[in-house]
mmCIF file of C-alpha atoms and ligand atoms in Angstrom:
data_model
loop_
_atom_site.group_PDB
_atom_site.id
_atom_site.type_symbol
_atom_site.label_atom_id
_atom_site.label_comp_id
_atom_site.label_asym_id
_atom_site.label_seq_id
_atom_site.Cartn_x
_atom_site.Cartn_y
_atom_site.Cartn_z
ATOM 1 C CA MET A 142 -76.516 -36.736 -79.899
ATOM 2 C CA SER A 143 -73.113 -37.772 -78.653
ATOM 3 C CA LYS A 144 -72.937 -40.781 -76.377
ATOM 4 C CA LEU A 145 -75.013 -40.239 -73.262
ATOM 5 C CA PHE A 146 -72.963 -39.263 -70.201
ATOM 6 C CA SER A 147 -69.667 -39.810 -71.989
ATOM 7 C CA LYS A 148 -68.162 -37.454 -69.394
ATOM 8 C CA PRO A 149 -69.157 -37.138 -65.724
ATOM 9 C CA ALA A 150 -72.581 -35.535 -65.652
ATOM 10 C CA ILE A 151 -73.973 -32.817 -63.442
ATOM 11 C CA TYR A 152 -77.655 -33.656 -63.990
ATOM 12 C CA PHE A 153 -79.965 -30.917 -62.717
ATOM 13 C CA ILE A 154 -83.601 -31.692 -61.814
ATOM 14 C CA MET A 155 -86.193 -29.024 -61.122
ATOM 15 C CA GLY A 156 -89.869 -28.172 -61.198
ATOM 16 C CA SER A 157 -91.576 -24.907 -60.384
ATOM 17 C CA GLN A 158 -92.388 -26.358 -56.922
ATOM 18 C CA ASN A 159 -88.663 -26.310 -56.118
ATOM 19 C CA THR A 160 -88.347 -22.547 -56.593
ATOM 20 C CA PRO A 161 -91.088 -20.899 -54.506
ATOM 21 C CA GLY A 162 -91.108 -17.122 -54.872
ATOM 22 C CA ARG A 163 -88.319 -17.223 -57.465
ATOM 23 C CA ASP A 164 -88.149 -17.379 -61.226
ATOM 24 C CA ALA A 165 -87.554 -21.026 -62.140
ATOM 25 C CA LEU A 166 -86.408 -20.147 -65.661
ATOM 26 C CA GLU A 167 -83.747 -17.801 -64.288
ATOM 27 C CA ILE A 168 -82.484 -20.615 -62.082
ATOM 28 C CA LEU A 169 -82.430 -23.035 -65.011
ATOM 29 C CA GLU A 170 -80.553 -20.547 -67.166
ATOM 30 C CA ALA A 171 -77.979 -19.954 -64.423
ATOM 31 C CA ALA A 172 -77.488 -23.710 -64.109
ATOM 32 C CA LEU A 173 -77.111 -24.119 -67.875
ATOM 33 C CA ALA A 174 -74.644 -21.229 -68.058
ATOM 34 C CA GLY A 175 -72.806 -22.740 -65.085
ATOM 35 C CA GLY A 176 -72.252 -26.001 -66.965
ATOM 36 C CA ILE A 177 -74.875 -28.632 -66.110
ATOM 37 C CA ASN A 178 -74.953 -31.294 -68.802
ATOM 38 C CA CYS A 179 -78.452 -32.739 -68.420
ATOM 39 C CA PHE A 180 -81.793 -31.320 -67.272
ATOM 40 C CA GLN A 181 -84.972 -33.052 -66.092
ATOM 41 C CA LEU A 182 -88.246 -31.185 -65.719
ATOM 42 C CA ARG A 183 -90.027 -32.671 -62.691
ATOM 43 C CA GLU A 184 -93.355 -31.009 -61.887
ATOM 44 C CA LYS A 185 -94.633 -32.799 -58.781
ATOM 45 C CA GLY A 186 -96.837 -32.246 -55.771
ATOM 46 C CA ALA A 187 -99.806 -30.111 -54.777
ATOM 47 C CA ASP A 188 -98.464 -26.903 -56.357
ATOM 48 C CA ALA A 189 -97.365 -28.472 -59.646
ATOM 49 C CA LEU A 190 -98.347 -26.653 -62.826
ATOM 50 C CA THR A 191 -100.896 -28.376 -65.069
ATOM 51 C CA GLY A 192 -102.511 -27.855 -68.474
ATOM 52 C CA GLU A 193 -101.534 -24.766 -70.487
ATOM 53 C CA LEU A 194 -99.354 -23.364 -67.692
ATOM 54 C CA LEU A 195 -97.326 -26.563 -67.556
ATOM 55 C CA LEU A 196 -97.017 -26.696 -71.330
ATOM 56 C CA ASP A 197 -95.836 -23.062 -71.532
ATOM 57 C CA PHE A 198 -93.315 -23.574 -68.738
ATOM 58 C CA ALA A 199 -92.043 -26.814 -70.281
ATOM 59 C CA VAL A 200 -91.611 -25.160 -73.692
ATOM 60 C CA GLU A 201 -89.514 -22.396 -72.110
ATOM 61 C CA CYS A 202 -87.351 -24.932 -70.253
ATOM 62 C CA GLN A 203 -86.858 -26.892 -73.462
ATOM 63 C CA ARG A 204 -85.935 -23.739 -75.388
ATOM 64 C CA LEU A 205 -83.252 -22.871 -72.829
ATOM 65 C CA CYS A 206 -81.837 -26.415 -72.830
ATOM 66 C CA CYS A 207 -81.775 -26.371 -76.609
ATOM 67 C CA ALA A 208 -79.840 -23.086 -76.652
ATOM 68 C CA TYR A 209 -77.188 -24.667 -74.394
ATOM 69 C CA LYS A 210 -77.286 -28.018 -76.247
ATOM 70 C CA VAL A 211 -78.205 -29.827 -73.039
ATOM 71 C CA PRO A 212 -80.609 -32.808 -73.152
ATOM 72 C CA PHE A 213 -84.141 -31.950 -71.985
ATOM 73 C CA ILE A 214 -85.765 -34.870 -70.171
ATOM 74 C CA VAL A 215 -89.322 -34.977 -68.809
ATOM 75 C CA ASN A 216 -90.140 -36.788 -65.569
ATOM 76 C CA ASP A 217 -93.020 -39.275 -65.659
ATOM 77 C CA ASP A 218 -95.297 -37.421 -68.136
ATOM 78 C CA VAL A 219 -94.936 -39.366 -71.397
ATOM 79 C CA GLU A 220 -97.710 -37.376 -73.031
ATOM 80 C CA LEU A 221 -95.835 -34.113 -72.400
ATOM 81 C CA ALA A 222 -92.499 -35.592 -73.465
ATOM 82 C CA TYR A 223 -94.049 -36.878 -76.685
ATOM 83 C CA ALA A 224 -95.919 -33.635 -77.436
ATOM 84 C CA LEU A 225 -92.727 -31.571 -77.039
ATOM 85 C CA ASP A 226 -90.493 -34.082 -78.815
ATOM 86 C CA ALA A 227 -88.324 -33.959 -75.679
ATOM 87 C CA ASP A 228 -84.946 -35.694 -75.733
ATOM 88 C CA GLY A 229 -86.126 -38.255 -73.226
ATOM 89 C CA ILE A 230 -88.306 -39.430 -70.392
ATOM 90 C CA HIS A 231 -87.485 -40.421 -66.812
ATOM 91 C CA ILE A 232 -89.686 -43.038 -65.144
ATOM 92 C CA GLY A 233 -89.960 -43.962 -61.449
ATOM 93 C CA GLN A 234 -90.877 -47.344 -59.990
ATOM 94 C CA GLU A 235 -94.411 -46.097 -59.227
ATOM 95 C CA ASP A 236 -94.928 -44.591 -62.694
ATOM 96 C CA MET A 237 -95.826 -46.197 -66.009
ATOM 97 C CA GLU A 238 -93.876 -49.381 -66.867
ATOM 98 C CA ALA A 239 -90.511 -48.393 -68.331
ATOM 99 C CA SER A 240 -91.037 -50.807 -71.234
ATOM 100 C CA THR A 241 -94.297 -49.008 -72.084
ATOM 101 C CA ALA A 242 -92.534 -45.649 -71.988
ATOM 102 C CA ARG A 243 -89.847 -47.060 -74.311
ATOM 103 C CA ARG A 244 -92.500 -48.278 -76.735
ATOM 104 C CA LEU A 245 -94.412 -44.969 -76.705
ATOM 105 C CA MET A 246 -91.308 -42.762 -77.049
ATOM 106 C CA GLY A 247 -89.629 -44.897 -79.704
ATOM 107 C CA PRO A 248 -86.119 -46.342 -79.851
ATOM 108 C CA ASP A 249 -84.230 -43.058 -80.306
ATOM 109 C CA LYS A 250 -85.294 -41.180 -77.186
ATOM 110 C CA ILE A 251 -83.427 -41.294 -73.895
ATOM 111 C CA LEU A 252 -85.107 -43.508 -71.284
ATOM 112 C CA GLY A 253 -84.052 -43.185 -67.650
ATOM 113 C CA VAL A 254 -85.426 -45.245 -64.777
ATOM 114 C CA SER A 255 -85.210 -44.672 -61.005
ATOM 115 C CA VAL A 256 -83.918 -47.768 -59.223
ATOM 116 C CA HIS A 257 -83.172 -48.686 -55.610
ATOM 117 C CA SER A 258 -81.603 -52.117 -56.045
ATOM 118 C CA LEU A 259 -79.686 -54.334 -58.443
ATOM 119 C CA GLU A 260 -82.920 -56.236 -59.186
ATOM 120 C CA GLU A 261 -84.684 -53.043 -60.261
ATOM 121 C CA ALA A 262 -81.660 -52.096 -62.370
ATOM 122 C CA GLU A 263 -81.799 -55.506 -64.107
ATOM 123 C CA LYS A 264 -85.467 -54.960 -64.925
ATOM 124 C CA ALA A 265 -84.739 -51.423 -66.156
ATOM 125 C CA VAL A 266 -82.066 -52.724 -68.526
ATOM 126 C CA LEU A 267 -84.487 -55.325 -69.915
ATOM 127 C CA SER A 268 -87.064 -52.550 -70.416
ATOM 128 C CA GLY A 269 -84.617 -50.623 -72.594
ATOM 129 C CA ALA A 270 -83.283 -48.052 -70.118
ATOM 130 C CA ASP A 271 -80.365 -45.918 -71.342
ATOM 131 C CA TYR A 272 -79.383 -45.003 -67.799
ATOM 132 C CA VAL A 273 -80.574 -45.541 -64.233
ATOM 133 C CA GLY A 274 -80.937 -43.022 -61.418
ATOM 134 C CA MET A 275 -79.817 -44.793 -58.230
ATOM 135 C CA GLY A 276 -80.770 -43.532 -54.810
ATOM 136 C CA PRO A 277 -81.424 -41.993 -52.476
ATOM 137 C CA VAL A 278 -77.704 -42.131 -51.752
ATOM 138 C CA PHE A 279 -78.032 -39.660 -48.887
ATOM 139 C CA GLY A 280 -81.048 -38.214 -47.063
ATOM 140 C CA THR A 281 -83.259 -35.995 -49.202
ATOM 141 C CA GLN A 282 -85.999 -33.453 -48.492
ATOM 142 C CA SER A 283 -87.023 -33.183 -52.136
ATOM 143 C CA LYS A 284 -89.054 -36.349 -52.588
ATOM 144 C CA ALA A 285 -92.047 -37.154 -50.397
ATOM 145 C CA ASP A 286 -92.260 -40.958 -50.786
ATOM 146 C CA THR A 287 -88.561 -41.671 -50.740
ATOM 147 C CA LYS A 288 -86.862 -44.808 -49.404
ATOM 148 C CA SER A 289 -84.200 -44.606 -46.681
ATOM 149 C CA PRO A 290 -80.681 -43.555 -47.746
ATOM 150 C CA ALA A 291 -78.700 -46.452 -49.200
ATOM 151 C CA GLY A 292 -75.219 -44.940 -49.472
ATOM 152 C CA THR A 293 -73.110 -45.794 -52.493
ATOM 153 C CA SER A 294 -73.250 -49.618 -52.294
ATOM 154 C CA GLY A 295 -76.065 -49.859 -54.849
ATOM 155 C CA ILE A 296 -74.059 -47.855 -57.371
ATOM 156 C CA LEU A 297 -71.073 -50.157 -56.874
ATOM 157 C CA ALA A 298 -73.283 -53.239 -57.345
ATOM 158 C CA VAL A 299 -74.939 -51.962 -60.529
ATOM 159 C CA LYS A 300 -71.628 -50.809 -62.078
ATOM 160 C CA ASN A 301 -70.132 -54.184 -61.231
ATOM 161 C CA ARG A 302 -72.968 -56.020 -63.004
ATOM 162 C CA TYR A 303 -73.360 -53.553 -65.920
ATOM 163 C CA PRO A 304 -70.086 -51.669 -66.425
ATOM 164 C CA GLY A 305 -71.427 -50.008 -69.588
ATOM 165 C CA LEU A 306 -74.712 -48.804 -68.098
ATOM 166 C CA PRO A 307 -74.663 -45.143 -67.080
ATOM 167 C CA VAL A 308 -75.537 -44.886 -63.369
ATOM 168 C CA ILE A 309 -76.553 -41.525 -61.956
ATOM 169 C CA GLY A 310 -76.444 -41.128 -58.170
ATOM 170 C CA ILE A 311 -79.217 -39.068 -56.575
ATOM 171 C CA GLY A 312 -80.507 -37.983 -53.185
ATOM 172 C CA GLY A 313 -78.936 -35.392 -50.899
ATOM 173 C CA ILE A 314 -75.873 -34.977 -53.101
ATOM 174 C CA ALA A 315 -73.857 -31.801 -52.578
ATOM 175 C CA PRO A 316 -70.315 -30.807 -53.580
ATOM 176 C CA ASP A 317 -68.901 -31.967 -50.230
ATOM 177 C CA ASN A 318 -70.248 -35.540 -50.477
ATOM 178 C CA ALA A 319 -70.274 -36.002 -54.268
ATOM 179 C CA GLY A 320 -66.710 -37.382 -54.159
ATOM 180 C CA GLN A 321 -68.053 -40.582 -52.581
ATOM 181 C CA VAL A 322 -70.535 -40.966 -55.436
ATOM 182 C CA TRP A 323 -67.848 -40.543 -58.118
ATOM 183 C CA ALA A 324 -65.577 -42.922 -56.214
ATOM 184 C CA ALA A 325 -68.323 -45.591 -56.368
ATOM 185 C CA GLY A 326 -68.183 -45.370 -60.161
ATOM 186 C CA ALA A 327 -71.189 -43.140 -60.852
ATOM 187 C CA ASP A 328 -71.399 -41.565 -64.301
ATOM 188 C CA GLY A 329 -73.220 -38.560 -62.938
ATOM 189 C CA VAL A 330 -74.819 -36.888 -59.963
ATOM 190 C CA ALA A 331 -78.454 -35.766 -60.124
ATOM 191 C CA VAL A 332 -79.252 -32.806 -57.918
ATOM 192 C CA ILE A 333 -82.229 -30.675 -56.933
ATOM 193 C CA SER A 334 -81.709 -28.763 -53.685
ATOM 194 C CA ALA A 335 -77.938 -28.285 -53.666
ATOM 195 C CA ILE A 336 -78.279 -26.355 -56.936
ATOM 196 C CA VAL A 337 -81.672 -24.655 -56.485
ATOM 197 C CA GLN A 338 -80.799 -23.440 -53.004
ATOM 198 C CA ALA A 339 -77.221 -22.387 -53.743
ATOM 199 C CA GLU A 340 -76.386 -18.751 -53.138
ATOM 200 C CA SER A 341 -74.350 -18.766 -56.341
ATOM 201 C CA ILE A 342 -75.412 -21.422 -58.817
ATOM 202 C CA ALA A 343 -72.329 -20.850 -60.981
ATOM 203 C CA LEU A 344 -70.003 -21.334 -58.011
ATOM 204 C CA GLN A 345 -71.934 -24.409 -56.826
ATOM 205 C CA ILE A 346 -71.619 -26.101 -60.222
ATOM 206 C CA ARG A 347 -67.930 -25.281 -60.259
ATOM 207 C CA ARG A 348 -67.699 -27.027 -56.865
ATOM 208 C CA PHE A 349 -69.516 -30.064 -58.271
ATOM 209 C CA ASN A 350 -67.056 -30.157 -61.143
ATOM 210 C CA GLU A 351 -64.148 -29.973 -58.709
ATOM 211 C CA SER A 352 -65.663 -32.914 -56.782
ATOM 212 C CA ILE A 353 -65.142 -35.127 -59.844
ATOM 213 C CA LYS A 354 -61.384 -34.820 -59.506
ATOM 214 C CA ALA A 355 -61.560 -35.278 -55.732
ATOM 215 C CA GLY A 356 -63.619 -38.464 -56.255
ATOM 216 C CA ALA A 357 -61.088 -39.879 -58.702
ATOM 217 C CA GLU A 358 -58.342 -39.458 -56.105
ATOM 218 C CA LYS A 359 -60.228 -41.453 -53.455
HETATM 219 C C1 TPS B 637 -82.181 -39.335 -62.559
HETATM 220 N N1 TPS B 637 -85.557 -39.217 -57.133
HETATM 221 C C2 TPS B 637 -84.865 -39.935 -56.208
HETATM 222 S S1 TPS B 637 -84.316 -38.992 -54.920
HETATM 223 C C3 TPS B 637 -84.950 -37.578 -55.588
HETATM 224 C C4 TPS B 637 -85.610 -37.865 -56.788
HETATM 225 C C5 TPS B 637 -86.307 -36.856 -57.616
HETATM 226 C C6 TPS B 637 -84.816 -36.231 -54.896
HETATM 227 C C7 TPS B 637 -83.434 -35.614 -55.037
HETATM 228 O O1 TPS B 637 -83.426 -34.285 -54.560
HETATM 229 N N2 TPS B 637 -83.057 -40.399 -60.550
HETATM 230 C C8 TPS B 637 -83.253 -39.491 -61.523
HETATM 231 N N3 TPS B 637 -84.359 -38.724 -61.574
HETATM 232 C C9 TPS B 637 -85.312 -38.838 -60.590
HETATM 233 N N4 TPS B 637 -86.407 -38.044 -60.663
HETATM 234 C C10 TPS B 637 -85.130 -39.745 -59.531
HETATM 235 C C11 TPS B 637 -83.990 -40.537 -59.563
HETATM 236 C C12 TPS B 637 -86.117 -39.841 -58.353
HETATM 237 P P1 TPS B 637 -82.194 -33.637 -53.746
HETATM 238 O O2 TPS B 637 -81.043 -33.459 -54.682
HETATM 239 O O3 TPS B 637 -82.740 -32.299 -53.293
HETATM 240 O O4 TPS B 637 -81.891 -34.554 -52.584
#
């Protein structure tokens, strides 16, 4: 795989719980066709798929990502990521130790870690993280146990300490505020609701791409 996040990334995150009454695979395909460059499968909460249903859904997501040559990353579930030979795993602070995930997945898989501070980013780097997801930058409805919005200062601090570490901003990011995230030096924006809930996913991703240029001019 080419270097991770070598160009600004529109990193889409979704689970079936984010698309009630709609076809999640159709939404993923629209996002892939629209130009996302990373995907994370995040099945969470009371309605999350489990067992065979989860496996079948995950296989379909992976197949679509593969067709569009977009990395397929699994949130939290190392067993699933390993079974599918996914491209990577994303670990939160309340999940398995990132260093354990690194050991179980091997040296060649992508390891991402959610962080809220420079200290957590330092620990993630020592655990072998390839990138960190930093947030919530803005207020988010998509995560139940989330911390209060931190703005872009954490991204600035982590990029200052680790210029070569890819930092992905997350939490309430939409095309109209993404410019601030790019301006702070983020390598990507990770997004659930602003993509899932968009009337036109293609148009929304185009707007995200336009925000990259707007951010650079700030
Ligand atoms: C790359 N996380 C922090 S805020 C949030 C999530 C899932 C909700 C965003 O939804 N970084 C990465 N992956 C993760 N899973 C997290 C952090 C954890 P919305 O865009 O609707 O505000």
